[in-house]
Structure formats: structure tokens, C-alpha cells
Amino acid sequence: MDARIGVLALQGDVSEHIRAFEEALRAAGCNSPVVPVKKPEDLAPLDALAIPGGESTTISRLIEKNGMYQPLSEFEGGIFATCAGMVLMASEADDPRVRTLGRMDMHVARNAFGRQRESHEVRLDVAGLDSPFPAVFIRAPVATRVGSGVQALGAIDRGIVAVRQGKHMAFSFHPELVGDLRLHTLFLKHLGR
Amino acid sequence: MKLEELRFGTELLKRGFASMQKGGVIMDVVDAEQARIAEEAGAVAVMALERVPADIRKAGGVARMADPEKIVEIMEAVSIPVMAKVRIGHFVEAQVLEALGVDMIDESEVLTPADEQFHVDKSKFSIPFVCGARDLGEALRRINEGAAMVRTKGEAGTGNVVEAVRHMRAIMGEIRALQGRSTQELIDRAREIEAPADLVIESAKMGRLPVVNFSAGGIATPADAAMMMQLGADGVFVGSGIFKSANPQRMARAIVEAVSHYDDPQVVARVSRGLGEAMKGIDVHTLREDEVLQYRGR
């Protein structure tokens, strides 16, 4: 097991993602450091990238400003995206203020539950896990439609909240915040490294 | 899914919300138009106010929570989180903001304190709070009351970064000084700084505050913002610094980029070019003692 993983470090909960992936890698017997990614050239050596939670309008703007739109659209490794990251992965968002990367065939709705007071925790069934996952939804998006190539791994009444398309996985909630690394481990497995 | 399985307003949700703001800029705005400019520039959140701190200073009198009408106008204008301020200790203003559905409450020394003994019991609320602090003891007392995020007090409305620097250096320096101490020594230190021992021990173990730590109070340029980040801030609040500058739109964008690339002087240099005049600012030493906002609350 050897995988070089980076975390898009323009804004958001970057250090939480770095820590979670370092732990997941260590558990898989790999001691490579997980690195922050700010510039196009930082992507070159990577097998996989995490796009963190944060504000999707802010990250979207900083992606454009840093000439990262094209490189992220063409990045050949796997992508693990949470919350704002899931919005950016979509082919379409319900809000023109965010320019999505179109990496996964799905439509997303931003802030699908409302404001912070509607943020919540729930035990969620996720395909591929044998017991429910502690899902933390913070001003979270949902997928309102997914294409035939996209597998819905988890859903609630508002929509789909966990998806996989080939090497890519995206979540409305925050596996990086809860110390449960099962979804990170699943991602590494799909990565086939 | 059964509804009773959903949990709202937990500590994890409050602190998690603060984590999502990291590496970002939270901007003071007084109307929907400014809020839209802030969002377009890449702000991670806006602070809805009736006046920016520089104008609160000028106006004098008692400064209170903004008119709910104003806050709602701003909430309807943008998709990013909206924060608003309450007076220190004014738990009913906080209840009002919670009822309006703001995303985070700032219990702020910029407004006139409502209680000289107690801060708001923030653990009773389902939405997160941010509070100002000048040193480690003050920061940990606020966290103990339930604050999900801390910010330096600095000296709001001055456009002078010196107090924010003083407070950030104090907090980070005091945490560094905890390293390598025995549990007994940490408990003793907790007594000295009037902070709960468990939070002192946790800070020593983590080498940082146990919650997200922003900087506020006097940041007026991209270089000011990048300096606070290099000193250890997780992000910045910019109050009067944006909409009191000659070109708010450009200043807002420049500060957003400088915070994201705080450790890259090439970027800070590029975004700082030709911004026009920053806010005029005040030499903190010329303030009368009763004009110094950071002394409010402790």
C-alpha cells in the first residue's frame, strides 16, 4: 500500500482532512505524508486528492484565481470530496455563484437543509459498511439527481448524501471530523493502490 | 429514518461549523449590497451590522444588537453564513438572533456590555458563538462557557493591527509555554490564569486552542491579514477595513487571496498592488481609557 495524497488547501477544514488521511494510510501500512495543494504543479505527483469542506463560493473563486480550474478538471487520480467539495465535484449546482468542476455526473443543491440551526448529526446507513456511519451535516448540500454511472451509497429524505463514481467519492457530511475512518479506507481500496 | 435519531446543536456541530470557516475572511457589512460584494469577493461569512466599528466609535452612546430587519435583509441577500453581534452578557439579544436563524453569534466587546459579571451561557444555545479574547485565560473561559470559536479582540474600528498582534502573540506564546509541563504544573498554571484545568491540559496536549482561533480588531490590509495568519490565526475578521477603504471590492478580494496564500509573499505582493488608500485608522495610544473596547469583558 503506497498512495500519495494531497488536500486542496485554499480554504476549509484542511488540517482535519490531512490528519484523517494520514491515520487511514498508517492503518493501511503506509507512512507517506499527506500534503496541502495550492498550486497546479502540486497536483502532479498525487494519486489522490481530497477537496475539503468550507464555503463552496469561496473555494470556487480561489480555484479560478489560482489557475486551478483546468488542472482539477483533468486530474487523473481519485478525488475524495466532502460538503463544499461535493458541490464542486458536481456537473451542475443549483447556484450560479459556484462554478462546479463537473467531475461527477450529478446535480447538487447547496444548503439543502437550510441554515446552521438545521445542521444535524445522524447515524446513516452507507452501502459498503456493515453498521451505520456517524454523519455530521453542516449547512450541507445533497445530490438531487445522479447519472447512471454514479452509485448512490447513502440517501435521506432530502436527497442523496453519499456517492461514488469510479475512483471518486463525495459526501454531504464530514467523515474527517468524526474519527471514524471506514469511508477513507473504502476510498483507498477503490483507489487500488 | 426516524426523526428522533437526528441530533441538533451539538458541540461537534458548533465546532464543526467553525472549522469550515478556516482559511477564510469574515467581513463586516451593513446592508444587502455590501453583503453581496463580500460574497462575490470570496468571504466565507458576513457579520451583519448597523454600523461598522469605526462608525460605532464615532457615534458614541450605547451600541446594541442590530435591528432584526437589517439582519434579515442581509440573510436574504447571500448564500454564505450570516453572523451578528450581541452585547456581552445579553442573553436575550442572543435568543433573538437564534430565533432569526443567524448562523453564528458574536458576543462582542464592540457593543456596549449588558452584564459586567457574566457572559452569555453559550452552552444553552443550539447555534455556535464566537467570542473575543486577549490572552489564554480569557480564551479558555469563553470556551468553557460554550464558545465554539475564539478571536483576538484587537482594537476594533482603529485599522491598527498592533493590538491584534499583541493578543495573538499572547495566546500562542502562553500555549507554547505550557509544553513539557507536568499535569500538576498545568493545574497550577490554570489557577494562575483563572481557566479550567481540563482546557489548559487539552491546549498543552494539542499545542493550540481546542477550538478554531481567528484574528480580529484592526486588520486593514492584505499584509495585516497575512501577518495574523503567520502568527497562528486560523482565519480573519475584517471589520471597518474593507468598506472604509478607497476601493472595497478590490480590498475584499485582495484580503481573501492574502489569507489563502498567507505564506507566499509573491501572492501578497501581487494582490497588494494599486489597492488605493486603506482606511485612515487611529493610533491606539491616543484613545482615552473609556474608548478602548478590548477592556470590556474579561
PDB file of C-alpha atoms in Angstrom, chain A residues 21-151:
ATOM      1  CA  PHE A  21      -5.926  10.555   5.654  1.00  0.00           C
ATOM      2  CA  GLU A  22      -2.588  10.235   7.444  1.00  0.00           C
ATOM      3  CA  GLU A  23      -4.260   7.986  10.007  1.00  0.00           C
ATOM      4  CA  ALA A  24      -6.068   5.935   7.347  1.00  0.00           C
ATOM      5  CA  LEU A  25      -2.804   5.499   5.432  1.00  0.00           C
ATOM      6  CA  ARG A  26      -0.924   4.494   8.564  1.00  0.00           C
ATOM      7  CA  ALA A  27      -3.582   1.900   9.340  1.00  0.00           C
ATOM      8  CA  ALA A  28      -3.007   0.539   5.819  1.00  0.00           C
ATOM      9  CA  GLY A  29       0.720   0.311   6.474  1.00  0.00           C
ATOM     10  CA  CYS A  30       1.776   3.434   4.583  1.00  0.00           C
ATOM     11  CA  ASN A  31       3.654   6.290   6.186  1.00  0.00           C
ATOM     12  CA  SER A  32       3.602   8.837   3.335  1.00  0.00           C
ATOM     13  CA  PRO A  33       2.772  12.344   4.443  1.00  0.00           C
ATOM     14  CA  VAL A  34      -0.450  13.956   3.177  1.00  0.00           C
ATOM     15  CA  VAL A  35       0.360  17.316   1.574  1.00  0.00           C
ATOM     16  CA  PRO A  36      -1.513  20.608   1.126  1.00  0.00           C
ATOM     17  CA  VAL A  37      -2.233  21.553  -2.515  1.00  0.00           C
ATOM     18  CA  LYS A  38      -2.397  25.226  -3.509  1.00  0.00           C
ATOM     19  CA  LYS A  39      -0.929  25.384  -6.996  1.00  0.00           C
ATOM     20  CA  PRO A  40      -1.410  23.403 -10.240  1.00  0.00           C
ATOM     21  CA  GLU A  41       2.099  21.894 -10.001  1.00  0.00           C
ATOM     22  CA  ASP A  42       1.303  20.454  -6.550  1.00  0.00           C
ATOM     23  CA  LEU A  43      -1.130  18.022  -8.239  1.00  0.00           C
ATOM     24  CA  ALA A  44       1.414  16.317 -10.494  1.00  0.00           C
ATOM     25  CA  PRO A  45       2.836  13.714  -8.077  1.00  0.00           C
ATOM     26  CA  LEU A  46      -0.503  12.784  -6.482  1.00  0.00           C
ATOM     27  CA  ASP A  47      -2.519   9.553  -6.675  1.00  0.00           C
ATOM     28  CA  ALA A  48      -5.491  11.145  -4.951  1.00  0.00           C
ATOM     29  CA  LEU A  49      -6.843  14.481  -3.765  1.00  0.00           C
ATOM     30  CA  ALA A  50      -9.266  15.477  -1.023  1.00  0.00           C
ATOM     31  CA  ILE A  51     -11.471  18.529  -1.547  1.00  0.00           C
ATOM     32  CA  PRO A  52     -12.433  19.715   1.941  1.00  0.00           C
ATOM     33  CA  GLY A  53     -15.481  21.249   3.487  1.00  0.00           C
ATOM     34  CA  GLY A  54     -15.625  25.033   3.627  1.00  0.00           C
ATOM     35  CA  GLU A  55     -17.568  27.645   1.672  1.00  0.00           C
ATOM     36  CA  SER A  56     -18.070  26.481  -1.910  1.00  0.00           C
ATOM     37  CA  THR A  57     -18.376  30.084  -3.200  1.00  0.00           C
ATOM     38  CA  THR A  58     -15.001  30.948  -1.626  1.00  0.00           C
ATOM     39  CA  ILE A  59     -13.193  27.796  -2.776  1.00  0.00           C
ATOM     40  CA  SER A  60     -14.690  28.123  -6.271  1.00  0.00           C
ATOM     41  CA  ARG A  61     -13.429  31.687  -6.533  1.00  0.00           C
ATOM     42  CA  LEU A  62      -9.948  30.746  -5.268  1.00  0.00           C
ATOM     43  CA  ILE A  63      -9.765  27.814  -7.720  1.00  0.00           C
ATOM     44  CA  GLU A  64     -10.289  30.279 -10.591  1.00  0.00           C
ATOM     45  CA  LYS A  65      -7.884  32.849  -9.157  1.00  0.00           C
ATOM     46  CA  ASN A  66      -5.127  30.262  -8.820  1.00  0.00           C
ATOM     47  CA  GLY A  67      -5.478  28.777 -12.296  1.00  0.00           C
ATOM     48  CA  MET A  68      -6.632  25.504 -10.742  1.00  0.00           C
ATOM     49  CA  TYR A  69      -9.871  25.018 -12.666  1.00  0.00           C
ATOM     50  CA  GLN A  70      -8.387  23.234 -15.672  1.00  0.00           C
ATOM     51  CA  PRO A  71      -5.868  21.136 -13.668  1.00  0.00           C
ATOM     52  CA  LEU A  72      -8.608  19.979 -11.267  1.00  0.00           C
ATOM     53  CA  SER A  73     -10.947  19.143 -14.173  1.00  0.00           C
ATOM     54  CA  GLU A  74      -8.217  16.969 -15.685  1.00  0.00           C
ATOM     55  CA  PHE A  75      -6.653  15.461 -12.536  1.00  0.00           C
ATOM     56  CA  GLU A  76      -6.366  11.730 -13.150  1.00  0.00           C
ATOM     57  CA  GLY A  77      -6.221  10.462  -9.573  1.00  0.00           C
ATOM     58  CA  GLY A  78      -9.144   9.697  -7.296  1.00  0.00           C
ATOM     59  CA  ILE A  79     -10.958  12.533  -5.525  1.00  0.00           C
ATOM     60  CA  PHE A  80     -12.470  12.347  -2.022  1.00  0.00           C
ATOM     61  CA  ALA A  81     -14.793  15.320  -1.510  1.00  0.00           C
ATOM     62  CA  THR A  82     -16.872  16.443   1.454  1.00  0.00           C
ATOM     63  CA  CYS A  83     -19.630  19.088   1.738  1.00  0.00           C
ATOM     64  CA  ALA A  84     -18.367  22.100  -0.271  1.00  0.00           C
ATOM     65  CA  GLY A  85     -16.111  19.603  -2.049  1.00  0.00           C
ATOM     66  CA  MET A  86     -19.169  17.596  -3.105  1.00  0.00           C
ATOM     67  CA  VAL A  87     -20.741  20.752  -4.571  1.00  0.00           C
ATOM     68  CA  LEU A  88     -17.561  21.378  -6.580  1.00  0.00           C
ATOM     69  CA  MET A  89     -17.464  17.781  -7.889  1.00  0.00           C
ATOM     70  CA  ALA A  90     -20.938  18.042  -9.438  1.00  0.00           C
ATOM     71  CA  SER A  91     -21.778  18.545 -13.086  1.00  0.00           C
ATOM     72  CA  GLU A  92     -24.320  21.144 -12.017  1.00  0.00           C
ATOM     73  CA  ALA A  93     -25.212  23.132  -8.886  1.00  0.00           C
ATOM     74  CA  ASP A  94     -28.453  24.983  -8.189  1.00  0.00           C
ATOM     75  CA  ASP A  95     -26.492  28.222  -7.725  1.00  0.00           C
ATOM     76  CA  PRO A  96     -24.608  30.197 -10.410  1.00  0.00           C
ATOM     77  CA  ARG A  97     -22.288  31.628  -7.719  1.00  0.00           C
ATOM     78  CA  VAL A  98     -20.356  28.331  -7.781  1.00  0.00           C
ATOM     79  CA  ARG A  99     -18.593  27.048 -10.906  1.00  0.00           C
ATOM     80  CA  THR A 100     -18.528  23.277 -10.481  1.00  0.00           C
ATOM     81  CA  LEU A 101     -15.744  21.050 -11.805  1.00  0.00           C
ATOM     82  CA  GLY A 102     -18.064  18.501 -13.453  1.00  0.00           C
ATOM     83  CA  ARG A 103     -16.117  15.504 -12.156  1.00  0.00           C
ATOM     84  CA  MET A 104     -19.218  13.521 -11.153  1.00  0.00           C
ATOM     85  CA  ASP A 105     -22.446  13.179 -13.128  1.00  0.00           C
ATOM     86  CA  MET A 106     -24.844  14.671 -10.586  1.00  0.00           C
ATOM     87  CA  HIS A 107     -26.843  17.785  -9.751  1.00  0.00           C
ATOM     88  CA  VAL A 108     -26.430  19.257  -6.272  1.00  0.00           C
ATOM     89  CA  ALA A 109     -28.414  21.690  -4.166  1.00  0.00           C
ATOM     90  CA  ARG A 110     -26.365  23.901  -1.803  1.00  0.00           C
ATOM     91  CA  ASN A 111     -27.504  24.380   1.821  1.00  0.00           C
ATOM     92  CA  ALA A 112     -30.222  21.818   1.154  1.00  0.00           C
ATOM     93  CA  PHE A 113     -31.305  21.646   4.812  1.00  0.00           C
ATOM     94  CA  GLY A 114     -31.241  25.405   5.459  1.00  0.00           C
ATOM     95  CA  ARG A 115     -29.093  27.355   7.885  1.00  0.00           C
ATOM     96  CA  GLN A 116     -26.771  26.313  10.739  1.00  0.00           C
ATOM     97  CA  ARG A 117     -29.687  25.646  13.119  1.00  0.00           C
ATOM     98  CA  GLU A 118     -30.772  22.884  10.728  1.00  0.00           C
ATOM     99  CA  SER A 119     -27.296  21.296  10.858  1.00  0.00           C
ATOM    100  CA  HIS A 120     -27.516  17.874  12.497  1.00  0.00           C
ATOM    101  CA  GLU A 121     -25.911  14.540  13.304  1.00  0.00           C
ATOM    102  CA  VAL A 122     -27.457  11.203  12.392  1.00  0.00           C
ATOM    103  CA  ARG A 123     -26.452   7.537  12.168  1.00  0.00           C
ATOM    104  CA  LEU A 124     -26.545   6.850   8.440  1.00  0.00           C
ATOM    105  CA  ASP A 125     -26.592   3.585   6.505  1.00  0.00           C
ATOM    106  CA  VAL A 126     -23.888   3.678   3.826  1.00  0.00           C
ATOM    107  CA  ALA A 127     -23.503   0.956   1.185  1.00  0.00           C
ATOM    108  CA  GLY A 128     -20.314  -0.990   1.779  1.00  0.00           C
ATOM    109  CA  LEU A 129     -20.302  -0.503   5.576  1.00  0.00           C
ATOM    110  CA  ASP A 130     -21.694  -3.128   7.916  1.00  0.00           C
ATOM    111  CA  SER A 131     -23.010  -0.669  10.511  1.00  0.00           C
ATOM    112  CA  PRO A 132     -24.319   2.937  10.353  1.00  0.00           C
ATOM    113  CA  PHE A 133     -21.845   5.830   9.941  1.00  0.00           C
ATOM    114  CA  PRO A 134     -21.858   8.909  12.251  1.00  0.00           C
ATOM    115  CA  ALA A 135     -22.831  11.520   9.651  1.00  0.00           C
ATOM    116  CA  VAL A 136     -22.361  15.202  10.550  1.00  0.00           C
ATOM    117  CA  PHE A 137     -24.302  17.542   8.250  1.00  0.00           C
ATOM    118  CA  ILE A 138     -23.197  21.197   8.478  1.00  0.00           C
ATOM    119  CA  ARG A 139     -25.133  23.532   6.158  1.00  0.00           C
ATOM    120  CA  ALA A 140     -24.882  20.540   3.878  1.00  0.00           C
ATOM    121  CA  PRO A 141     -25.679  20.040   0.189  1.00  0.00           C
ATOM    122  CA  VAL A 142     -27.439  16.999  -1.295  1.00  0.00           C
ATOM    123  CA  ALA A 143     -27.411  15.431  -4.750  1.00  0.00           C
ATOM    124  CA  THR A 144     -30.844  15.876  -6.329  1.00  0.00           C
ATOM    125  CA  ARG A 145     -30.117  13.732  -9.394  1.00  0.00           C
ATOM    126  CA  VAL A 146     -27.301  11.328 -10.274  1.00  0.00           C
ATOM    127  CA  GLY A 147     -26.358   9.871 -13.660  1.00  0.00           C
ATOM    128  CA  SER A 148     -26.317   6.156 -14.429  1.00  0.00           C
ATOM    129  CA  GLY A 149     -22.552   5.929 -13.863  1.00  0.00           C
ATOM    130  CA  VAL A 150     -22.894   7.237 -10.312  1.00  0.00           C
ATOM    131  CA  GLN A 151     -23.614   4.899  -7.437  1.00  0.00           C
TER     132      GLN A 151
END
